[in-house]
XYZ file of C-alpha atoms in Angstrom:
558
model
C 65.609 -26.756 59.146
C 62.961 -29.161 60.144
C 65.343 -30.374 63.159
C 65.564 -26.909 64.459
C 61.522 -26.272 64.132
C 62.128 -29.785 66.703
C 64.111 -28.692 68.763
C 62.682 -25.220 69.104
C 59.447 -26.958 70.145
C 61.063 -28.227 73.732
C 62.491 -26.309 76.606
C 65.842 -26.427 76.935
C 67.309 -28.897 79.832
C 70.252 -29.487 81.134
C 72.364 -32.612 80.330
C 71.359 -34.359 84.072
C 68.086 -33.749 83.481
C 68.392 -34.706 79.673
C 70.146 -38.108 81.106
C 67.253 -39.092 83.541
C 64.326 -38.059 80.743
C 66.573 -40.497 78.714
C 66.213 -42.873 81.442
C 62.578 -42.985 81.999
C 62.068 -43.216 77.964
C 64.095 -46.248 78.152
C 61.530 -47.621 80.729
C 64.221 -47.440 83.717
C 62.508 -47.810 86.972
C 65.568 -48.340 89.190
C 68.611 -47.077 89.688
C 71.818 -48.063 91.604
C 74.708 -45.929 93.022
C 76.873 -44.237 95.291
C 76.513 -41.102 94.997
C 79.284 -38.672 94.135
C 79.662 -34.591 93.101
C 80.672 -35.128 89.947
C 77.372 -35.890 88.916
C 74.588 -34.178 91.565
C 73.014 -32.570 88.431
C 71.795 -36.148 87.812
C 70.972 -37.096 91.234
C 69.105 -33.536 91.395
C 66.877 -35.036 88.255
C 66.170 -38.079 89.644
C 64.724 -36.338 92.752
C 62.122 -34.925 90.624
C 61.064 -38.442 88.948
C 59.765 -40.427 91.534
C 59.325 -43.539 89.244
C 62.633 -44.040 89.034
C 63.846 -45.533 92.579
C 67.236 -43.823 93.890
C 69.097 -46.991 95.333
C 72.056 -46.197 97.650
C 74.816 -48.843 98.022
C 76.978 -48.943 100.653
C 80.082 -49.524 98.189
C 80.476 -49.052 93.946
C 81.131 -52.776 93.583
C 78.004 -53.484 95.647
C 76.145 -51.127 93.524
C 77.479 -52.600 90.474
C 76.519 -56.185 90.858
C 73.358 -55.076 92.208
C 72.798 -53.228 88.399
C 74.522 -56.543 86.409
C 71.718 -58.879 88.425
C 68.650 -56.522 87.506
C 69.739 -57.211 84.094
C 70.277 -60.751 84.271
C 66.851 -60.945 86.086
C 64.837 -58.459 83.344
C 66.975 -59.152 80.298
C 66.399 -54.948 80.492
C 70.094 -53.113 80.948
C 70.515 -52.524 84.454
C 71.574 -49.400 85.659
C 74.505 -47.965 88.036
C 75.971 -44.708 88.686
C 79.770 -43.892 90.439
C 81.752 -41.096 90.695
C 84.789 -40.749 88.962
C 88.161 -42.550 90.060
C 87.413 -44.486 92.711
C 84.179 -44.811 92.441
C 84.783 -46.358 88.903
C 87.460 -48.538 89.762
C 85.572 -50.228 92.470
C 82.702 -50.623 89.805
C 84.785 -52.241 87.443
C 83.716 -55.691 88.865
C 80.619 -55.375 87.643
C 81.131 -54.452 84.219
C 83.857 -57.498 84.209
C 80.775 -59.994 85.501
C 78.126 -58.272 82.894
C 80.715 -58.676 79.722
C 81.646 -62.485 80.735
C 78.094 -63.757 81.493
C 76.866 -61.422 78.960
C 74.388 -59.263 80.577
C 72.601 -55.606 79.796
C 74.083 -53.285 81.792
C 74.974 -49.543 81.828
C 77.588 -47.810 84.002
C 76.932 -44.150 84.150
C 80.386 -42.125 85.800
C 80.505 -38.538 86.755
C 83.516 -37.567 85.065
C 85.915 -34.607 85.403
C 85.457 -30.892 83.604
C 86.531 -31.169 79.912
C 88.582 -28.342 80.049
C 90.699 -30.252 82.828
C 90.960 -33.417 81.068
C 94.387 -34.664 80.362
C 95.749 -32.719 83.013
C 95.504 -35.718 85.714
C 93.060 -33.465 87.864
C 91.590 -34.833 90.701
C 90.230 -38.381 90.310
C 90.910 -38.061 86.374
C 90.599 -41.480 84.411
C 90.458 -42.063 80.954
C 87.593 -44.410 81.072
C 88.163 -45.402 77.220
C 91.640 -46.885 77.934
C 90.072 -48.281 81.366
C 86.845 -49.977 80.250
C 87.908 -50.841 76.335
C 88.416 -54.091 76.641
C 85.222 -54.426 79.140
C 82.926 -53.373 78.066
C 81.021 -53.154 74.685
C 80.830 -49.607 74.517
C 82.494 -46.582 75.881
C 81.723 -43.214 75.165
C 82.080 -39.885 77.434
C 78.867 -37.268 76.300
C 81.317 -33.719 75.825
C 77.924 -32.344 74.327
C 74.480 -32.172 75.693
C 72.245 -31.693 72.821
C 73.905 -35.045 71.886
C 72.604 -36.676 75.532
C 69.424 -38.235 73.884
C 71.275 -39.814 70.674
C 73.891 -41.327 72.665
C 71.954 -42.393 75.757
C 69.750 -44.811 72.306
C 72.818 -46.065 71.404
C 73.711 -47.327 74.875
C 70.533 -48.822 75.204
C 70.453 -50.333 72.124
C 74.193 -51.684 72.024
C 73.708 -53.054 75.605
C 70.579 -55.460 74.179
C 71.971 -56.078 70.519
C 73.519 -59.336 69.490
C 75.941 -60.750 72.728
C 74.428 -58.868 75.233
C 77.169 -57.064 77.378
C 77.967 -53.724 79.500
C 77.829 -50.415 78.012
C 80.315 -47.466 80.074
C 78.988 -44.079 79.789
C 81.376 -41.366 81.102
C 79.522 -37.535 82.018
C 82.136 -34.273 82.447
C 80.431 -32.378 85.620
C 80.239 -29.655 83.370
C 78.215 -30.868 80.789
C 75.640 -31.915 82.889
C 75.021 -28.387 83.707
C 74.979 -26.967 80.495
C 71.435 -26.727 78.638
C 69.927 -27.965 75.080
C 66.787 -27.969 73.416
C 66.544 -31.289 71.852
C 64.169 -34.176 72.415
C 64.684 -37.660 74.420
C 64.317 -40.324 71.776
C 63.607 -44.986 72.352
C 66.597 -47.046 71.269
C 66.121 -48.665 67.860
C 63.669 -51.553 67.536
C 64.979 -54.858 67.033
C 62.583 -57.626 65.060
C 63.088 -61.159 65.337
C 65.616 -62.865 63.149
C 63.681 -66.154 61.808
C 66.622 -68.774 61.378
C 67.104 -69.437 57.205
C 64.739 -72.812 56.141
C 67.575 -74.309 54.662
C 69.582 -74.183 57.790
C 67.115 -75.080 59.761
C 66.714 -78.320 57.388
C 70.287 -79.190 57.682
C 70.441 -78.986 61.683
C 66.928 -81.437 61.505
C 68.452 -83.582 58.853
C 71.766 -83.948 61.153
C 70.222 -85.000 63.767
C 67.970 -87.478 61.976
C 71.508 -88.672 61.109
C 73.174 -88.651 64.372
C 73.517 -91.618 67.017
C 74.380 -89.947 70.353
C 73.249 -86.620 70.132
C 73.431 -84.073 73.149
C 71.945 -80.442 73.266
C 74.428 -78.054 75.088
C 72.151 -74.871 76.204
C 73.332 -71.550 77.928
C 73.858 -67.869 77.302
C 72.022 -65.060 78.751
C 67.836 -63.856 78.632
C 66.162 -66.620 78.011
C 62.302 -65.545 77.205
C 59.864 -67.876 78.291
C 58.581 -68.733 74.866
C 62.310 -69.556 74.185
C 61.991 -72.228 77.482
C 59.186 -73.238 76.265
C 60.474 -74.111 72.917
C 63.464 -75.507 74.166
C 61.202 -78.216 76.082
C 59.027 -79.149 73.310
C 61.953 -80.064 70.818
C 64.224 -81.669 73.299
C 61.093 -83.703 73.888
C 59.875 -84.417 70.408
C 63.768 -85.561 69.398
C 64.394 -87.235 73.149
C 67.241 -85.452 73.374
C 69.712 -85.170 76.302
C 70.596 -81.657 77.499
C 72.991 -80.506 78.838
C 73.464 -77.206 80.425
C 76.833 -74.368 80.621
C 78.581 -72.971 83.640
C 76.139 -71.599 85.954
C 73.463 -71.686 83.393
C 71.124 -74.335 85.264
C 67.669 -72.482 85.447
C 67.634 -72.249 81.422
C 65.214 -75.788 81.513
C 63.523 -77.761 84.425
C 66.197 -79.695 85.979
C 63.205 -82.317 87.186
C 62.605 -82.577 83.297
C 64.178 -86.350 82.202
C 65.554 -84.173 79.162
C 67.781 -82.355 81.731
C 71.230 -84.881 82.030
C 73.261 -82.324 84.121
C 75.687 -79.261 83.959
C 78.851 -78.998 82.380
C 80.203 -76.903 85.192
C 82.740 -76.815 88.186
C 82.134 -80.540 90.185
C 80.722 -81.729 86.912
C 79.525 -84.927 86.859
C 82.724 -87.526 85.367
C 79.520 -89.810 84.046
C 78.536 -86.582 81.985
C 81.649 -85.697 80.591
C 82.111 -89.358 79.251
C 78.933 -88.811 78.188
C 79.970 -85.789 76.023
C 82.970 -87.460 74.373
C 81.286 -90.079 73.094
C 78.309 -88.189 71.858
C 78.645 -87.541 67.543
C 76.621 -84.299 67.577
C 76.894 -81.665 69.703
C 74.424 -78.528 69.303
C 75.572 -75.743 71.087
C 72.437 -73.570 71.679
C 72.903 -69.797 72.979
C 76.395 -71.111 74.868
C 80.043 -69.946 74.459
C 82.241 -72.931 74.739
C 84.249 -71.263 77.315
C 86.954 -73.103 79.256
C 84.642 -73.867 82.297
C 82.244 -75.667 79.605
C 84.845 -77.474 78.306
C 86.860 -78.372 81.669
C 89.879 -76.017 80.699
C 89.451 -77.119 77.231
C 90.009 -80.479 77.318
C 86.436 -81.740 77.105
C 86.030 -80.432 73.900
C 89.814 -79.925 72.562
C 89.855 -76.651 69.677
C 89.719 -75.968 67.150
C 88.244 -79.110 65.261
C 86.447 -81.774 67.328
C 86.063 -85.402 66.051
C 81.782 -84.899 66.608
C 79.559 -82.806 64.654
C 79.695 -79.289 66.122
C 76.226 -77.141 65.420
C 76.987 -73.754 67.195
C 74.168 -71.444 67.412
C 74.892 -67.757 69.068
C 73.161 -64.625 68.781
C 76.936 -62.743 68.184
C 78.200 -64.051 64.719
C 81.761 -63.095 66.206
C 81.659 -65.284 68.606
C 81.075 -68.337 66.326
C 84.176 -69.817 65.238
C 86.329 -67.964 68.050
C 87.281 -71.471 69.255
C 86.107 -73.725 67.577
C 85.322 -74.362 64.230
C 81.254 -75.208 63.951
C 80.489 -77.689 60.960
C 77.200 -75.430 61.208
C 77.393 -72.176 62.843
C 74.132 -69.897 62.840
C 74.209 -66.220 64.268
C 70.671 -66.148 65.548
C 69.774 -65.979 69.502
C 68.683 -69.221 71.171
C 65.056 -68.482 70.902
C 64.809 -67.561 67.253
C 66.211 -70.593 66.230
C 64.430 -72.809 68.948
C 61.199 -71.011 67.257
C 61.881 -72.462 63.814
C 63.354 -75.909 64.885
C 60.203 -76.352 68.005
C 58.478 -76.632 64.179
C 59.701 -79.469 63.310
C 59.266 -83.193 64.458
C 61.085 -86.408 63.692
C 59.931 -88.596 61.174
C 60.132 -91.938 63.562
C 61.020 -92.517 66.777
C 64.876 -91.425 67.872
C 67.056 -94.161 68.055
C 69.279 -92.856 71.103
C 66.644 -93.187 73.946
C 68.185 -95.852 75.750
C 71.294 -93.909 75.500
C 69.057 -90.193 76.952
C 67.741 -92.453 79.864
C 71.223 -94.027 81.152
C 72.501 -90.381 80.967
C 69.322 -89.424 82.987
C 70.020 -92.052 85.185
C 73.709 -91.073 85.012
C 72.603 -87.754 87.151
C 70.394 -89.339 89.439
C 73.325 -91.271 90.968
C 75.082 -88.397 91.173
C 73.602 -86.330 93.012
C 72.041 -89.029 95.215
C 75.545 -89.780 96.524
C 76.441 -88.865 100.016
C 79.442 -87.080 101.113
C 82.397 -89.401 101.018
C 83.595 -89.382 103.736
C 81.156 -88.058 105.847
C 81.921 -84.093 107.630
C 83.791 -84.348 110.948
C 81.472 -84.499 114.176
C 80.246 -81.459 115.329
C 79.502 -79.590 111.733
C 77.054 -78.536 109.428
C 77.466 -80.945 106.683
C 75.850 -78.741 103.396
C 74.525 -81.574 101.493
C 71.291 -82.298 103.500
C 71.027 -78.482 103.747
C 70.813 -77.748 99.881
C 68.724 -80.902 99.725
C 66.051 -79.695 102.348
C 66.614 -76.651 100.096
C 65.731 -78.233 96.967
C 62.763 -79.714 99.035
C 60.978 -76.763 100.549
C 61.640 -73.795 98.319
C 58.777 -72.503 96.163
C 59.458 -73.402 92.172
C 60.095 -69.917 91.772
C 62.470 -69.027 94.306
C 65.514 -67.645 93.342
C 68.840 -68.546 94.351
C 72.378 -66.311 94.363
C 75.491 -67.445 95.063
C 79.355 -65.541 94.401
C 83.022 -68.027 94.067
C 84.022 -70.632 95.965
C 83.901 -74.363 96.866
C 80.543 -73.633 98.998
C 79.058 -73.703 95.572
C 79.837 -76.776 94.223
C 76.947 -78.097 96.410
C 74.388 -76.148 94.892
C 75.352 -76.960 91.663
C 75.200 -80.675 92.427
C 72.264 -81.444 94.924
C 69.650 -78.085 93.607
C 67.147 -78.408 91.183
C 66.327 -75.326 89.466
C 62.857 -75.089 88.246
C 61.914 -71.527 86.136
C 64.204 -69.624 83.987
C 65.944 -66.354 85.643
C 66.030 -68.254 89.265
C 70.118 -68.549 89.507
C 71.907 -65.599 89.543
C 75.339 -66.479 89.602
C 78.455 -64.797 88.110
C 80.369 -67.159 85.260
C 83.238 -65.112 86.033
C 83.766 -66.351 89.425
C 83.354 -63.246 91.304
C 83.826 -63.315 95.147
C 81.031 -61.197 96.905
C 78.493 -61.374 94.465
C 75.515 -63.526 95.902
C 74.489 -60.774 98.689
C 74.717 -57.565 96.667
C 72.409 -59.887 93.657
C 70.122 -60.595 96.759
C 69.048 -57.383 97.178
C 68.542 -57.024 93.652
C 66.286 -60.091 93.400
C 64.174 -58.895 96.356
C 63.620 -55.645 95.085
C 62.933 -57.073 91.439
C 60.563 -59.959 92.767
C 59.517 -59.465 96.076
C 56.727 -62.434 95.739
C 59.927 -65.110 95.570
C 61.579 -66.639 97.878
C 65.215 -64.847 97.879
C 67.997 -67.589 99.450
C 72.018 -66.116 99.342
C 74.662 -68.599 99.230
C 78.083 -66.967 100.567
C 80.928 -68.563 101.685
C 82.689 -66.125 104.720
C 85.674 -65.049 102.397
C 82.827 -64.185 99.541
C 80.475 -62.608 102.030
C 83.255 -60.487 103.614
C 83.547 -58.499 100.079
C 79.733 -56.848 100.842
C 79.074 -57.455 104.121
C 77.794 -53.918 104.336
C 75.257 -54.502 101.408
C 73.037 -56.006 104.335
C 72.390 -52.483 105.428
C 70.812 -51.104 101.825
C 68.564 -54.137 102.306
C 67.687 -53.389 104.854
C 66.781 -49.782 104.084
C 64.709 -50.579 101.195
C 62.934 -53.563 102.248
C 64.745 -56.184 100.768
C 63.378 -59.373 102.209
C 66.363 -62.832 101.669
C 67.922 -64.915 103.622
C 72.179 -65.616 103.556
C 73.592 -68.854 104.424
C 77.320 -68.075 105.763
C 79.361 -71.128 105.070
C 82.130 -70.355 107.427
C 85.355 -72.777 107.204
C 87.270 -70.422 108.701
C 89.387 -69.853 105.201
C 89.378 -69.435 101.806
C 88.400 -72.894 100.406
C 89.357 -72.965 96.972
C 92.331 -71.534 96.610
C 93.273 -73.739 100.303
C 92.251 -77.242 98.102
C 94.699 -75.687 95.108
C 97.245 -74.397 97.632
C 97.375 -78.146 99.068
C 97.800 -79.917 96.247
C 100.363 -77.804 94.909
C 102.213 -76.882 98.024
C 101.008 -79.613 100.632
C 101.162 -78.468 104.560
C 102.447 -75.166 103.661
C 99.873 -72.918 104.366
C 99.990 -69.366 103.578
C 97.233 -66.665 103.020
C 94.371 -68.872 102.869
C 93.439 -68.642 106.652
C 90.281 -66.309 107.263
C 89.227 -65.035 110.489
C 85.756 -63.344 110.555
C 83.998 -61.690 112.589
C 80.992 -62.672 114.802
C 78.428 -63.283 111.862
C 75.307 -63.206 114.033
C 75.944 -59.720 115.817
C 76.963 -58.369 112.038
C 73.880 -59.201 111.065
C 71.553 -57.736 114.297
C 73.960 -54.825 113.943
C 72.645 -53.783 110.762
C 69.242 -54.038 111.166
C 68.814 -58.207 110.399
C 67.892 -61.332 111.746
C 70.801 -63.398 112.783
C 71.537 -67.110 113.955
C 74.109 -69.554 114.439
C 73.652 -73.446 113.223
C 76.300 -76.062 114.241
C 74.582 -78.962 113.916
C 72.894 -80.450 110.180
C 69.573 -81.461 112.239
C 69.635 -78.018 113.340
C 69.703 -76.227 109.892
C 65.590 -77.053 108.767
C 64.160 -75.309 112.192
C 66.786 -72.225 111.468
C 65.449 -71.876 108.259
C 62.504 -71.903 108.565
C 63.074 -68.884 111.813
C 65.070 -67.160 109.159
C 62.260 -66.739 106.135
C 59.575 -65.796 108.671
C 61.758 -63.323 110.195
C 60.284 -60.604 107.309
C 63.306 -58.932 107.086
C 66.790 -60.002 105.704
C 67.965 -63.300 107.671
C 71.410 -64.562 108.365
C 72.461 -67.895 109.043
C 75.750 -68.713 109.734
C 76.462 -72.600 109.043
C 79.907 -74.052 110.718
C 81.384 -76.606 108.557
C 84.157 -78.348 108.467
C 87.115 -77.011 107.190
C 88.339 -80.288 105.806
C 85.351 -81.500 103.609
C 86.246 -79.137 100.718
C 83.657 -80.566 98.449
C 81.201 -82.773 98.376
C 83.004 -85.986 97.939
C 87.229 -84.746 98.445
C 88.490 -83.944 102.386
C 91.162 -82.119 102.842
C 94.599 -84.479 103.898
């Protein structure tokens, strides 16, 4: 009885305009999409809430990693809408990239009438069967008084534990109809302090251990969680290490920071990690990228100590089996451990400083050999990079080879500044540009795209564009597709077969839509481009010609 007094005391809405009332209670201040009938009730409501900004992309997958970046960059779920079929399909990237790297996100998809479904009517999917083993949750709303209670859940489920995608599916019928019911928050979460006693046992294994390293990773790191993670690597002297595409987590200038475990990892590092008798995994899957394919670190039991600490308690123990495995989030239990200091001085900081030192070489070598005459040769671009940039710029980058040079020769300064997909999605660097720009507008937005990854979005260039976005893409053009060419000749050497690429004219794409464009084919050439392209004040290409033989930075092609 008191529910109905409730929900007599509100005018009844439709289930679009239910869904963006949800939206702005959630705190949702953008929104991207391409737009589609099957859901115009929503796009009507959104016209009416000016708060929330209506982005446009220029394709579903575009749209998609431009939502799975805003959450990576907010820790907030970001937000897409698609129409059904198609538009889903081609969104599906997205919600791949935001369940492996483990990011808020919600996909919202106009779906067919429920009195058609099952029927296969036009563009029918059944998104449960699609998206189930995607996403974390599914759920299609076939009632719009329940549009508030299920629109919490999403919310909450995309935040909870593992962060991850959440796929929301909307019949173009319900949207229309009308109910009298409130919008309601998502459930709070409090903090979950780590237990004393485990927290002793982690402190007294490391006052135990010889060669200890701290593996870090995982998704939404607060800066109250960075700035915990500093102060007790510091106070133990402890090397760390960081995951796949996980770089930004601490200060890569900080002596702490020994390198990535990552493709082009560092062979010094790796040693470094066998022969280490504690490992504490903090916030990280041990995926097989981590663990080079699993070999690294060889499941399920190692021969070191294995402390595994992840917000998802199903996650622990997946692969390997932890000697102490804590389901708390990275910050919670850097909060209680931050606490505590060592009794005397470590005993392994000869060992932290060689693996320091370790790094430095690395990524002071040169290319060996050196790029053919005539090329852009990346490494003294990424290191004028490193050198100019403001600390808070952020980078983006999608798969390939091209890559391999950022991780190796950039130093990443503030949490949140590399927005990078774990899964190795193609295409992804330009579409998170945009995001980025329109997120932080005061930083310094560079896109890293080799031409087979920039080819996916090329059209993405336009929505920037449109809205202001303000980066600038670096084209690495090798005139193929790098990666799978390097695995193509070791396998199958001087037979090659789908791995040529030819582009078109970068420049003119660029000027075409609306950009800045320019083409570098000289290294000593690159620093005056650059610095055209970033006071251009609008979004900047630059296409770089490398070689096609120097595949990374120290293997050639042959």
């Amino acid at each position: 009885m008191q529910q109905d007094k409730q929900n007599n005391s509100v005018e009844p809405r439709t289930g679009g305009r239910l869904i963006v009332e949800s939206l702005r209670q959630h705190g949702v201040d953008r929104v991207y999409c391409v737009p589609g009938e099957s859901y115009l009730e929503v796009l009507d409501a959104l016209h009416d809430v000016p708060e929330i900004e209506l982005v446009v992309a220029k394709h579903e997958g575009g749209a998609a990693n431009m939502a799975e970046a805003d959450g990576k960059l907010t820790g907030r779920p970001g937000i897409c809408m698609v129409t059904r079929g198609p538009g889903a399909t081609h969104a599906s990237i997205g919600v791949h990239i935001a369940q492996q790297d483990s990011t808020p996100m919600i996909l919202f998809v106009g779906q067919i009438a429920r009195s058609h479904v099952g029927r296969e009517a036009f563009q029918e999917v059944d998104y449960q069967a699609m998206f189930g083993g995607l996403a974390k949750w599914v759920v299609e709303i076939t009632d719009a008084a329940r549009v508030p209670e299920i629109m919490a859940r999403a919310f909450h489920t995309a935040v909870s534990g593992r962060p991850g995608p959440v796929v929301v599916s909307l019949p173009e019928d319900m949207l229309v109809d009308k109910a009298a019911v409130p919008v309601c928050a998502a459930t709070p979460m409090q903090p979950v302090a780590m237990a004393e006693e485990t927290t002793r046992q982690i402190v007294e294994a490391l006052s135990a251990a010889k060669k200890p390293m701290l593996l870090i990773g995982g998704p939404d790191w607060s800066d109250k969680a960075v700035q915990d993670l500093s102060a007790f690597a510091k106070a133990w002297d402890l090397p760390v290490a960081c995951a796949f595409r996980r770089q930004d987590v601490l200060d890569n200038r900080d002596p702490q920071f020994v390198g990535h475990l990552s493709l082009g990892m560092n062979p010094a590092l790796a040693a470094r990690v066998r022969d280490a008798d504690l490992l504490i995994a903090l916030g990280t899957r041990l995926g097989d990228i981590v663990t080079d394919a699993y070999t690294l670190l060889q499941p399920p039991k190692l021969p070191q100590k294995l402390i595994h600490i992840h917000a998802e308690a199903n996650e622990l123990g997946r692969v390997y089996q932890a000697d102490i495995a804590v389901p708390v989030s990275a910050g919670d239990a850097l909060a209680s451990l931050a606490a505590h200091k060592p009794a005397a001085a470590p005993a392994w900081g000869e060992w932290r400083k060689a693996a320091r030192q370790d790094l430095d070489a690395f990524r002071a070598m040169a290319n060996a050999p050196l790029p053919a005459e005539g090329y852009v040769d990346m490494t003294p671009v990424v290191r004028h990079l490193n050198d100019v940039l403001p600390d808070d710029s952020i980078l983006t980058n999608g798969a390939g080879n091209y890559s391999v040079w950022l991780h190796r020769f950039y130093e990443y300064r503030h949490p949140r500044t590399q927005l990078a997909p774990t899964c190795g999605a193609m295409g992804y660097g330009l579409p998170a540009a945009v995001a980025a720009s329109l997120r932080r507008p005061e930083s310094t937005v560079v896109c890293f795209a080799g031409d087979g990854c920039f080819l996916m979005y090329p059209q993405e260039i336009v929505t920037a564009v449109e809205y202001g976005a303000k980066f600038v893409v670096l084209v690495v053009n090798n005139g193929m597709y790098g990666t799978i060419r390097m695995h193509q000749e070791r396998e199958h050497p001087g037979r090659v077969s789908g791995t040529r690429l030819k582009g078109p004219d970068y420049v003119a794409m660029a000027k075409s839509c609306g950009g800045y464009g320019e083409l570098v084919e000289r290294t000593e050439d690159f620093a005056a481009a650059f610095e055209r392209a970033a006071a251009s004040g609008t979004v900047a290409l630059l296409e770089l010609r490398v070689d096609p033989a120097q595949i990374t930075p120290a293997k050639r092609l042959s």
